[in-house]
Short mmCIF file of N, CA and C and ligand atoms in Angstrom, two decimals:
data_model
loop_
_atom_site.label_atom_id
_atom_site.label_comp_id
_atom_site.label_asym_id
_atom_site.label_seq_id
_atom_site.Cartn_x
_atom_site.Cartn_y
_atom_site.Cartn_z
N UNK A 1319 0.85 -1.21 0.00
CA UNK A 1319 0.00 0.00 0.00
C UNK A 1319 0.88 1.25 0.00
N UNK A 1320 0.47 2.23 -0.78
CA UNK A 1320 1.24 3.47 -0.83
C UNK A 1320 0.91 4.35 0.39
N UNK A 1321 1.77 5.33 0.62
CA UNK A 1321 1.48 6.31 1.68
C UNK A 1321 0.12 6.95 1.43
N UNK A 1322 -0.12 7.30 0.16
CA UNK A 1322 -1.37 8.00 -0.19
C UNK A 1322 -2.59 7.15 0.12
N UNK A 1323 -2.49 5.86 -0.14
CA UNK A 1323 -3.63 4.96 0.14
C UNK A 1323 -3.87 4.86 1.65
N UNK A 1324 -2.79 4.79 2.41
CA UNK A 1324 -2.94 4.71 3.87
C UNK A 1324 -3.54 6.01 4.40
N UNK A 1325 -3.08 7.12 3.84
CA UNK A 1325 -3.62 8.43 4.25
C UNK A 1325 -5.11 8.53 3.90
N UNK A 1326 -5.49 8.03 2.75
CA UNK A 1326 -6.92 8.06 2.38
C UNK A 1326 -7.77 7.30 3.38
N UNK A 1327 -7.25 6.19 3.87
CA UNK A 1327 -7.99 5.41 4.87
C UNK A 1327 -8.12 6.20 6.17
N UNK A 1328 -7.08 6.95 6.53
CA UNK A 1328 -7.14 7.77 7.75
C UNK A 1328 -8.13 8.91 7.58
N UNK A 1329 -8.15 9.53 6.41
CA UNK A 1329 -9.09 10.63 6.14
C UNK A 1329 -10.52 10.11 6.25
N UNK A 1330 -10.76 8.94 5.67
CA UNK A 1330 -12.11 8.37 5.72
C UNK A 1330 -12.52 8.08 7.17
N UNK A 1331 -11.59 7.55 7.94
CA UNK A 1331 -11.89 7.22 9.34
C UNK A 1331 -12.22 8.47 10.14
N UNK A 1332 -11.57 9.59 9.81
CA UNK A 1332 -11.85 10.84 10.53
C UNK A 1332 -13.33 11.23 10.39
N UNK A 1333 -13.93 10.80 9.31
CA UNK A 1333 -15.35 11.08 9.09
C UNK A 1333 -16.26 10.40 10.09
N UNK A 1334 -15.74 9.41 10.78
CA UNK A 1334 -16.53 8.69 11.80
C UNK A 1334 -16.25 9.18 13.21
N UNK A 1335 -15.38 10.17 13.35
CA UNK A 1335 -15.00 10.65 14.68
C UNK A 1335 -16.22 11.09 15.48
N UNK A 1336 -16.16 10.80 16.77
CA UNK A 1336 -17.18 11.31 17.69
C UNK A 1336 -16.46 12.34 18.56
N UNK A 1337 -16.58 13.60 18.14
CA UNK A 1337 -15.80 14.66 18.80
C UNK A 1337 -16.66 15.90 19.06
N UNK A 1338 -17.79 15.72 19.79
CA UNK A 1338 -18.68 16.87 20.01
C UNK A 1338 -18.10 17.90 20.96
N UNK A 1339 -17.10 17.54 21.73
CA UNK A 1339 -16.55 18.46 22.75
C UNK A 1339 -15.41 19.29 22.17
N UNK A 1340 -14.45 18.64 21.58
CA UNK A 1340 -13.31 19.39 21.01
C UNK A 1340 -13.61 19.86 19.60
N UNK A 1341 -14.53 19.21 18.93
CA UNK A 1341 -14.79 19.48 17.50
C UNK A 1341 -13.54 19.25 16.65
N UNK A 1342 -12.65 18.43 17.14
CA UNK A 1342 -11.39 18.13 16.44
C UNK A 1342 -11.43 16.65 16.05
N UNK A 1343 -11.81 16.41 14.81
CA UNK A 1343 -11.95 15.02 14.33
C UNK A 1343 -10.61 14.50 13.83
N UNK A 1344 -10.26 13.32 14.29
CA UNK A 1344 -8.98 12.70 13.91
C UNK A 1344 -9.25 11.31 13.35
N UNK A 1345 -8.48 10.95 12.33
CA UNK A 1345 -8.54 9.60 11.78
C UNK A 1345 -7.15 9.00 11.74
N UNK A 1346 -7.07 7.69 11.93
CA UNK A 1346 -5.79 7.00 11.87
C UNK A 1346 -5.95 5.71 11.08
N UNK A 1347 -4.88 5.31 10.41
CA UNK A 1347 -4.87 4.02 9.71
C UNK A 1347 -3.50 3.40 9.95
N UNK A 1348 -3.51 2.21 10.55
CA UNK A 1348 -2.25 1.53 10.85
C UNK A 1348 -2.09 0.34 9.92
N UNK A 1349 -0.91 0.22 9.36
CA UNK A 1349 -0.58 -0.90 8.48
C UNK A 1349 0.23 -1.92 9.27
N UNK A 1350 -0.29 -3.13 9.31
CA UNK A 1350 0.38 -4.21 10.05
C UNK A 1350 1.50 -4.81 9.19
N UNK A 1351 2.36 -5.59 9.82
CA UNK A 1351 3.49 -6.16 9.08
C UNK A 1351 3.03 -7.15 8.02
N UNK A 1352 1.80 -7.67 8.14
CA UNK A 1352 1.27 -8.57 7.11
C UNK A 1352 0.51 -7.81 6.01
N UNK A 1353 0.53 -6.48 6.10
CA UNK A 1353 -0.09 -5.66 5.05
C UNK A 1353 -1.53 -5.27 5.32
N UNK A 1354 -2.14 -5.87 6.33
CA UNK A 1354 -3.53 -5.49 6.63
C UNK A 1354 -3.56 -4.11 7.28
N UNK A 1355 -4.71 -3.46 7.16
CA UNK A 1355 -4.87 -2.09 7.65
C UNK A 1355 -6.07 -2.03 8.58
N UNK A 1356 -5.87 -1.35 9.70
CA UNK A 1356 -6.97 -1.09 10.65
C UNK A 1356 -7.09 0.41 10.82
N UNK A 1357 -8.32 0.88 10.89
CA UNK A 1357 -8.54 2.31 11.03
C UNK A 1357 -9.15 2.63 12.39
N UNK A 1358 -9.06 3.91 12.75
CA UNK A 1358 -9.67 4.35 14.00
C UNK A 1358 -9.98 5.83 13.93
N UNK A 1359 -10.87 6.26 14.80
CA UNK A 1359 -11.20 7.69 14.94
C UNK A 1359 -11.22 8.00 16.43
N UNK A 1360 -11.14 9.28 16.75
CA UNK A 1360 -11.25 9.60 18.17
C UNK A 1360 -12.70 9.46 18.64
N UNK A 1361 -12.83 8.98 19.86
CA UNK A 1361 -14.15 8.75 20.46
C UNK A 1361 -14.15 9.46 21.80
N UNK A 1362 -14.84 10.61 21.83
CA UNK A 1362 -14.84 11.42 23.05
C UNK A 1362 -15.95 11.00 24.00
N UNK A 1363 -15.89 11.56 25.20
CA UNK A 1363 -16.88 11.22 26.22
C UNK A 1363 -17.13 12.44 27.09
N UNK A 1364 -18.35 12.56 27.62
CA UNK A 1364 -18.68 13.67 28.51
C UNK A 1364 -17.75 13.68 29.72
N UNK A 1365 -17.34 12.52 30.17
CA UNK A 1365 -16.26 12.42 31.16
C UNK A 1365 -14.98 12.46 30.33
N UNK A 1366 -14.41 13.65 30.18
CA UNK A 1366 -13.41 13.89 29.13
C UNK A 1366 -12.23 12.93 29.17
N UNK A 1367 -11.88 12.49 30.38
CA UNK A 1367 -10.73 11.58 30.51
C UNK A 1367 -10.99 10.21 29.91
N UNK A 1368 -12.23 9.91 29.62
CA UNK A 1368 -12.56 8.61 29.01
C UNK A 1368 -12.40 8.65 27.49
N UNK A 1369 -12.03 9.79 26.96
CA UNK A 1369 -11.80 9.93 25.51
C UNK A 1369 -10.65 9.04 25.07
N UNK A 1370 -10.80 8.46 23.88
CA UNK A 1370 -9.69 7.68 23.32
C UNK A 1370 -9.34 8.25 21.95
N UNK A 1371 -8.04 8.36 21.69
CA UNK A 1371 -7.54 8.93 20.44
C UNK A 1371 -7.69 7.94 19.28
N UNK A 1372 -7.70 8.51 18.09
CA UNK A 1372 -7.83 7.72 16.86
C UNK A 1372 -6.73 6.65 16.74
N UNK A 1373 -5.51 7.01 17.09
CA UNK A 1373 -4.40 6.07 16.94
C UNK A 1373 -4.58 4.85 17.82
N UNK A 1374 -5.01 5.10 19.08
CA UNK A 1374 -5.18 3.96 19.99
C UNK A 1374 -6.38 3.11 19.62
N UNK A 1375 -7.40 3.73 19.02
CA UNK A 1375 -8.53 2.93 18.52
C UNK A 1375 -8.03 2.00 17.41
N UNK A 1376 -7.27 2.54 16.46
CA UNK A 1376 -6.78 1.72 15.35
C UNK A 1376 -5.88 0.59 15.85
N UNK A 1377 -4.96 0.93 16.75
CA UNK A 1377 -4.01 -0.09 17.23
C UNK A 1377 -4.73 -1.15 18.08
N UNK A 1378 -5.65 -0.73 18.93
CA UNK A 1378 -6.33 -1.73 19.77
C UNK A 1378 -7.26 -2.61 18.93
N UNK A 1379 -7.81 -2.06 17.86
CA UNK A 1379 -8.59 -2.92 16.95
C UNK A 1379 -7.67 -4.00 16.37
N UNK A 1380 -6.49 -3.59 15.95
CA UNK A 1380 -5.55 -4.55 15.35
C UNK A 1380 -5.10 -5.59 16.37
N UNK A 1381 -4.75 -5.13 17.55
CA UNK A 1381 -4.29 -6.07 18.60
C UNK A 1381 -5.37 -7.10 18.89
N UNK A 1382 -6.61 -6.61 18.94
CA UNK A 1382 -7.72 -7.50 19.29
C UNK A 1382 -8.05 -8.49 18.17
N UNK A 1383 -7.40 -8.31 17.02
CA UNK A 1383 -7.57 -9.27 15.92
C UNK A 1383 -6.29 -10.07 15.72
N UNK A 1384 -5.39 -9.99 16.70
CA UNK A 1384 -4.21 -10.85 16.68
C UNK A 1384 -2.98 -10.25 16.04
N UNK A 1385 -3.03 -8.97 15.65
CA UNK A 1385 -1.88 -8.32 15.01
C UNK A 1385 -1.07 -7.57 16.07
N UNK A 1386 0.25 -7.75 16.02
CA UNK A 1386 1.08 -7.09 17.03
C UNK A 1386 2.29 -6.37 16.46
N UNK A 1387 2.45 -6.40 15.17
CA UNK A 1387 3.61 -5.73 14.56
C UNK A 1387 3.11 -4.78 13.48
N UNK A 1388 3.60 -3.55 13.54
CA UNK A 1388 3.08 -2.51 12.65
C UNK A 1388 4.21 -1.83 11.90
N UNK A 1389 3.93 -1.51 10.65
CA UNK A 1389 4.94 -0.84 9.80
C UNK A 1389 4.79 0.67 9.77
N UNK A 1390 3.56 1.11 9.55
CA UNK A 1390 3.29 2.55 9.37
C UNK A 1390 1.95 2.90 9.97
N UNK A 1391 1.84 4.15 10.38
CA UNK A 1391 0.52 4.66 10.78
C UNK A 1391 0.36 6.05 10.20
N UNK A 1392 -0.80 6.31 9.63
CA UNK A 1392 -1.13 7.65 9.14
C UNK A 1392 -2.11 8.28 10.12
N UNK A 1393 -1.88 9.54 10.45
CA UNK A 1393 -2.74 10.28 11.38
C UNK A 1393 -3.17 11.56 10.69
N UNK A 1394 -4.49 11.74 10.58
CA UNK A 1394 -5.03 12.89 9.84
C UNK A 1394 -5.99 13.69 10.71
N UNK A 1395 -5.90 15.00 10.62
CA UNK A 1395 -6.93 15.89 11.17
C UNK A 1395 -7.12 17.03 10.19
N UNK A 1396 -8.34 17.56 10.18
CA UNK A 1396 -8.65 18.69 9.31
C UNK A 1396 -8.10 19.94 9.97
N UNK A 1397 -6.79 20.06 9.91
CA UNK A 1397 -6.08 21.07 10.69
C UNK A 1397 -4.98 21.69 9.83
N UNK A 1398 -4.67 22.94 10.11
CA UNK A 1398 -3.62 23.63 9.36
C UNK A 1398 -2.24 23.05 9.68
N UNK A 1399 -2.12 22.47 10.87
CA UNK A 1399 -0.85 21.88 11.28
C UNK A 1399 -0.87 20.36 11.08
N UNK A 1400 0.30 19.79 10.90
CA UNK A 1400 0.40 18.34 10.80
C UNK A 1400 -0.06 17.73 12.12
N UNK A 1401 -0.92 16.72 12.05
CA UNK A 1401 -1.45 16.12 13.28
C UNK A 1401 -0.48 15.06 13.79
N UNK A 1402 0.13 15.33 14.92
CA UNK A 1402 1.08 14.39 15.51
C UNK A 1402 0.42 13.63 16.66
N UNK A 1403 0.84 12.40 16.92
CA UNK A 1403 0.23 11.63 18.02
C UNK A 1403 0.57 12.22 19.38
N UNK A 1404 -0.37 12.13 20.30
CA UNK A 1404 -0.12 12.60 21.67
C UNK A 1404 0.87 11.65 22.36
N UNK A 1405 1.32 12.06 23.53
CA UNK A 1405 2.31 11.26 24.26
C UNK A 1405 1.83 9.86 24.59
N UNK A 1406 0.57 9.75 25.02
CA UNK A 1406 0.04 8.43 25.38
C UNK A 1406 0.02 7.51 24.17
N UNK A 1407 -0.36 8.05 23.01
CA UNK A 1407 -0.39 7.22 21.79
C UNK A 1407 1.02 6.82 21.36
N UNK A 1408 1.96 7.71 21.52
CA UNK A 1408 3.36 7.36 21.19
C UNK A 1408 3.81 6.18 22.05
N UNK A 1409 3.47 6.25 23.33
CA UNK A 1409 3.87 5.17 24.24
C UNK A 1409 3.21 3.85 23.85
N UNK A 1410 1.93 3.89 23.50
CA UNK A 1410 1.22 2.66 23.11
C UNK A 1410 1.80 2.10 21.81
N UNK A 1411 2.07 2.96 20.84
CA UNK A 1411 2.69 2.50 19.59
C UNK A 1411 4.05 1.87 19.87
N UNK A 1412 4.79 2.50 20.78
CA UNK A 1412 6.14 2.04 21.09
C UNK A 1412 6.15 0.64 21.71
N UNK A 1413 5.09 0.32 22.44
CA UNK A 1413 4.98 -1.01 23.07
C UNK A 1413 5.09 -2.12 22.03
N UNK A 1414 4.52 -1.87 20.87
CA UNK A 1414 4.43 -2.93 19.85
C UNK A 1414 5.43 -2.74 18.72
N UNK A 1415 5.67 -1.50 18.32
CA UNK A 1415 6.54 -1.26 17.17
C UNK A 1415 7.33 0.02 17.37
N UNK A 1416 8.43 -0.05 18.14
CA UNK A 1416 9.18 1.17 18.46
C UNK A 1416 9.77 1.88 17.25
N UNK A 1417 9.84 1.18 16.12
CA UNK A 1417 10.40 1.81 14.91
C UNK A 1417 9.34 2.11 13.85
N UNK A 1418 8.08 2.14 14.24
CA UNK A 1418 7.01 2.38 13.27
C UNK A 1418 7.20 3.75 12.61
N UNK A 1419 6.86 3.83 11.33
CA UNK A 1419 6.88 5.11 10.61
C UNK A 1419 5.54 5.81 10.87
N UNK A 1420 5.60 7.08 11.21
CA UNK A 1420 4.40 7.85 11.55
C UNK A 1420 4.22 8.95 10.51
N UNK A 1421 3.12 8.85 9.76
CA UNK A 1421 2.81 9.86 8.75
C UNK A 1421 1.81 10.84 9.36
N UNK A 1422 2.23 12.08 9.49
CA UNK A 1422 1.40 13.12 10.12
C UNK A 1422 0.86 14.01 9.02
N UNK A 1423 -0.46 14.04 8.90
CA UNK A 1423 -1.11 14.63 7.73
C UNK A 1423 -1.91 15.86 8.14
N UNK A 1424 -1.89 16.89 7.31
CA UNK A 1424 -2.69 18.08 7.59
C UNK A 1424 -3.82 18.21 6.57
N UNK A 1425 -4.65 19.22 6.75
CA UNK A 1425 -5.91 19.28 5.98
C UNK A 1425 -5.71 19.34 4.47
N UNK A 1426 -4.61 19.94 4.02
CA UNK A 1426 -4.41 20.03 2.57
C UNK A 1426 -3.80 18.75 1.99
N UNK A 1427 -3.62 17.73 2.84
CA UNK A 1427 -3.12 16.45 2.36
C UNK A 1427 -1.61 16.30 2.42
N UNK A 1428 -0.91 17.41 2.69
CA UNK A 1428 0.55 17.30 2.82
C UNK A 1428 0.86 16.54 4.11
N UNK A 1429 1.99 15.87 4.11
CA UNK A 1429 2.33 15.10 5.30
C UNK A 1429 3.84 15.07 5.54
N UNK A 1430 4.17 14.82 6.78
CA UNK A 1430 5.57 14.63 7.15
C UNK A 1430 5.68 13.25 7.78
N UNK A 1431 6.84 12.64 7.61
CA UNK A 1431 7.07 11.29 8.10
C UNK A 1431 8.14 11.30 9.19
N UNK A 1432 7.85 10.60 10.28
CA UNK A 1432 8.82 10.47 11.38
C UNK A 1432 8.98 9.00 11.69
N UNK A 1433 10.13 8.65 12.22
CA UNK A 1433 10.26 7.36 12.88
C UNK A 1433 9.89 7.58 14.34
N UNK A 1434 9.09 6.66 14.89
CA UNK A 1434 8.62 6.84 16.27
C UNK A 1434 9.79 7.04 17.24
N UNK A 1435 10.92 6.41 16.94
CA UNK A 1435 12.11 6.57 17.79
C UNK A 1435 12.45 8.05 18.00
N UNK A 1436 12.19 8.86 16.98
CA UNK A 1436 12.50 10.28 17.09
C UNK A 1436 11.40 11.08 17.77
N UNK A 1437 10.17 10.53 17.76
CA UNK A 1437 9.07 11.21 18.45
C UNK A 1437 9.04 10.85 19.93
N UNK A 1438 9.62 9.70 20.26
CA UNK A 1438 9.63 9.24 21.66
C UNK A 1438 10.99 8.65 22.00
N UNK A 1439 11.99 9.53 22.12
CA UNK A 1439 13.33 9.02 22.45
C UNK A 1439 13.38 8.49 23.88
N UNK A 1440 14.24 7.56 24.13
CA UNK A 1440 14.42 6.99 25.48
C UNK A 1440 13.10 6.47 26.04
N UNK A 1441 12.35 5.75 25.22
CA UNK A 1441 11.04 5.26 25.65
C UNK A 1441 11.17 4.24 26.77
N UNK A 1442 10.27 4.34 27.73
CA UNK A 1442 10.16 3.27 28.74
C UNK A 1442 9.61 2.04 28.04
N UNK A 1443 10.17 0.87 28.36
CA UNK A 1443 9.69 -0.36 27.70
C UNK A 1443 9.85 -1.56 28.61
N UNK A 1444 9.43 -2.71 28.10
CA UNK A 1444 9.38 -3.92 28.93
C UNK A 1444 10.73 -4.34 29.48
N UNK A 1445 11.81 -3.92 28.85
CA UNK A 1445 13.16 -4.30 29.32
C UNK A 1445 13.50 -3.67 30.66
N UNK A 1446 12.75 -2.63 31.04
CA UNK A 1446 13.00 -2.01 32.35
C UNK A 1446 12.41 -2.85 33.47
N UNK A 1447 11.46 -3.71 33.17
CA UNK A 1447 10.71 -4.41 34.22
C UNK A 1447 11.41 -5.69 34.66
N1 LIG B 2309 -6.66 13.33 19.31
C1 LIG B 2309 -6.46 12.20 18.57
O1 LIG B 2309 -7.39 11.41 18.36
N2 LIG B 2309 -5.21 11.95 18.10
C2 LIG B 2309 -4.19 12.83 18.16
O2 LIG B 2309 -3.13 12.56 17.62
C3 LIG B 2309 -4.35 14.11 18.86
C4 LIG B 2309 -5.61 14.25 19.64
C5 LIG B 2309 -8.02 13.63 19.75
C6 LIG B 2309 -8.31 13.48 21.20
C7 LIG B 2309 -9.48 14.42 21.39
O3 LIG B 2309 -10.67 13.75 21.03
C8 LIG B 2309 -9.24 15.51 20.36
O4 LIG B 2309 -8.32 14.98 19.43
C9 LIG B 2309 -8.68 16.80 20.95
O5 LIG B 2309 -7.60 16.54 21.76
#
């Protein structure tokens, strides 16, 4: 799958966002090492701390279907700035794929690519335990 195809899946997923509080709809599409793709959107809650980000929805969907290794994730928001994953999502991605490529997409479709290692240096991981 091309970057553009993965980004299209993230854009489509953003259309399903439940974001009545922030009005900030986010979509994510994660590509597993076997090539399958899982999408997610942010799901907010009146108890704001119960909100879950699009990236963690996509990754937990994949995990719950038996996938644990990821190659790339695209994150899209209808925003002037590139949408980057929050700290909690970086940590969750790092648990499974510390070297995942993260495509951060903005409203005009332009995107920047990072390796998660650079977004979350010195990550806490299972080797500490
Ligand atoms: N959000 C995401 O879903 N992913 C991100 O990368 C950044 C933030 C959501 C959480 C919340 O629903 C809204 O965006 C505003 O923070």
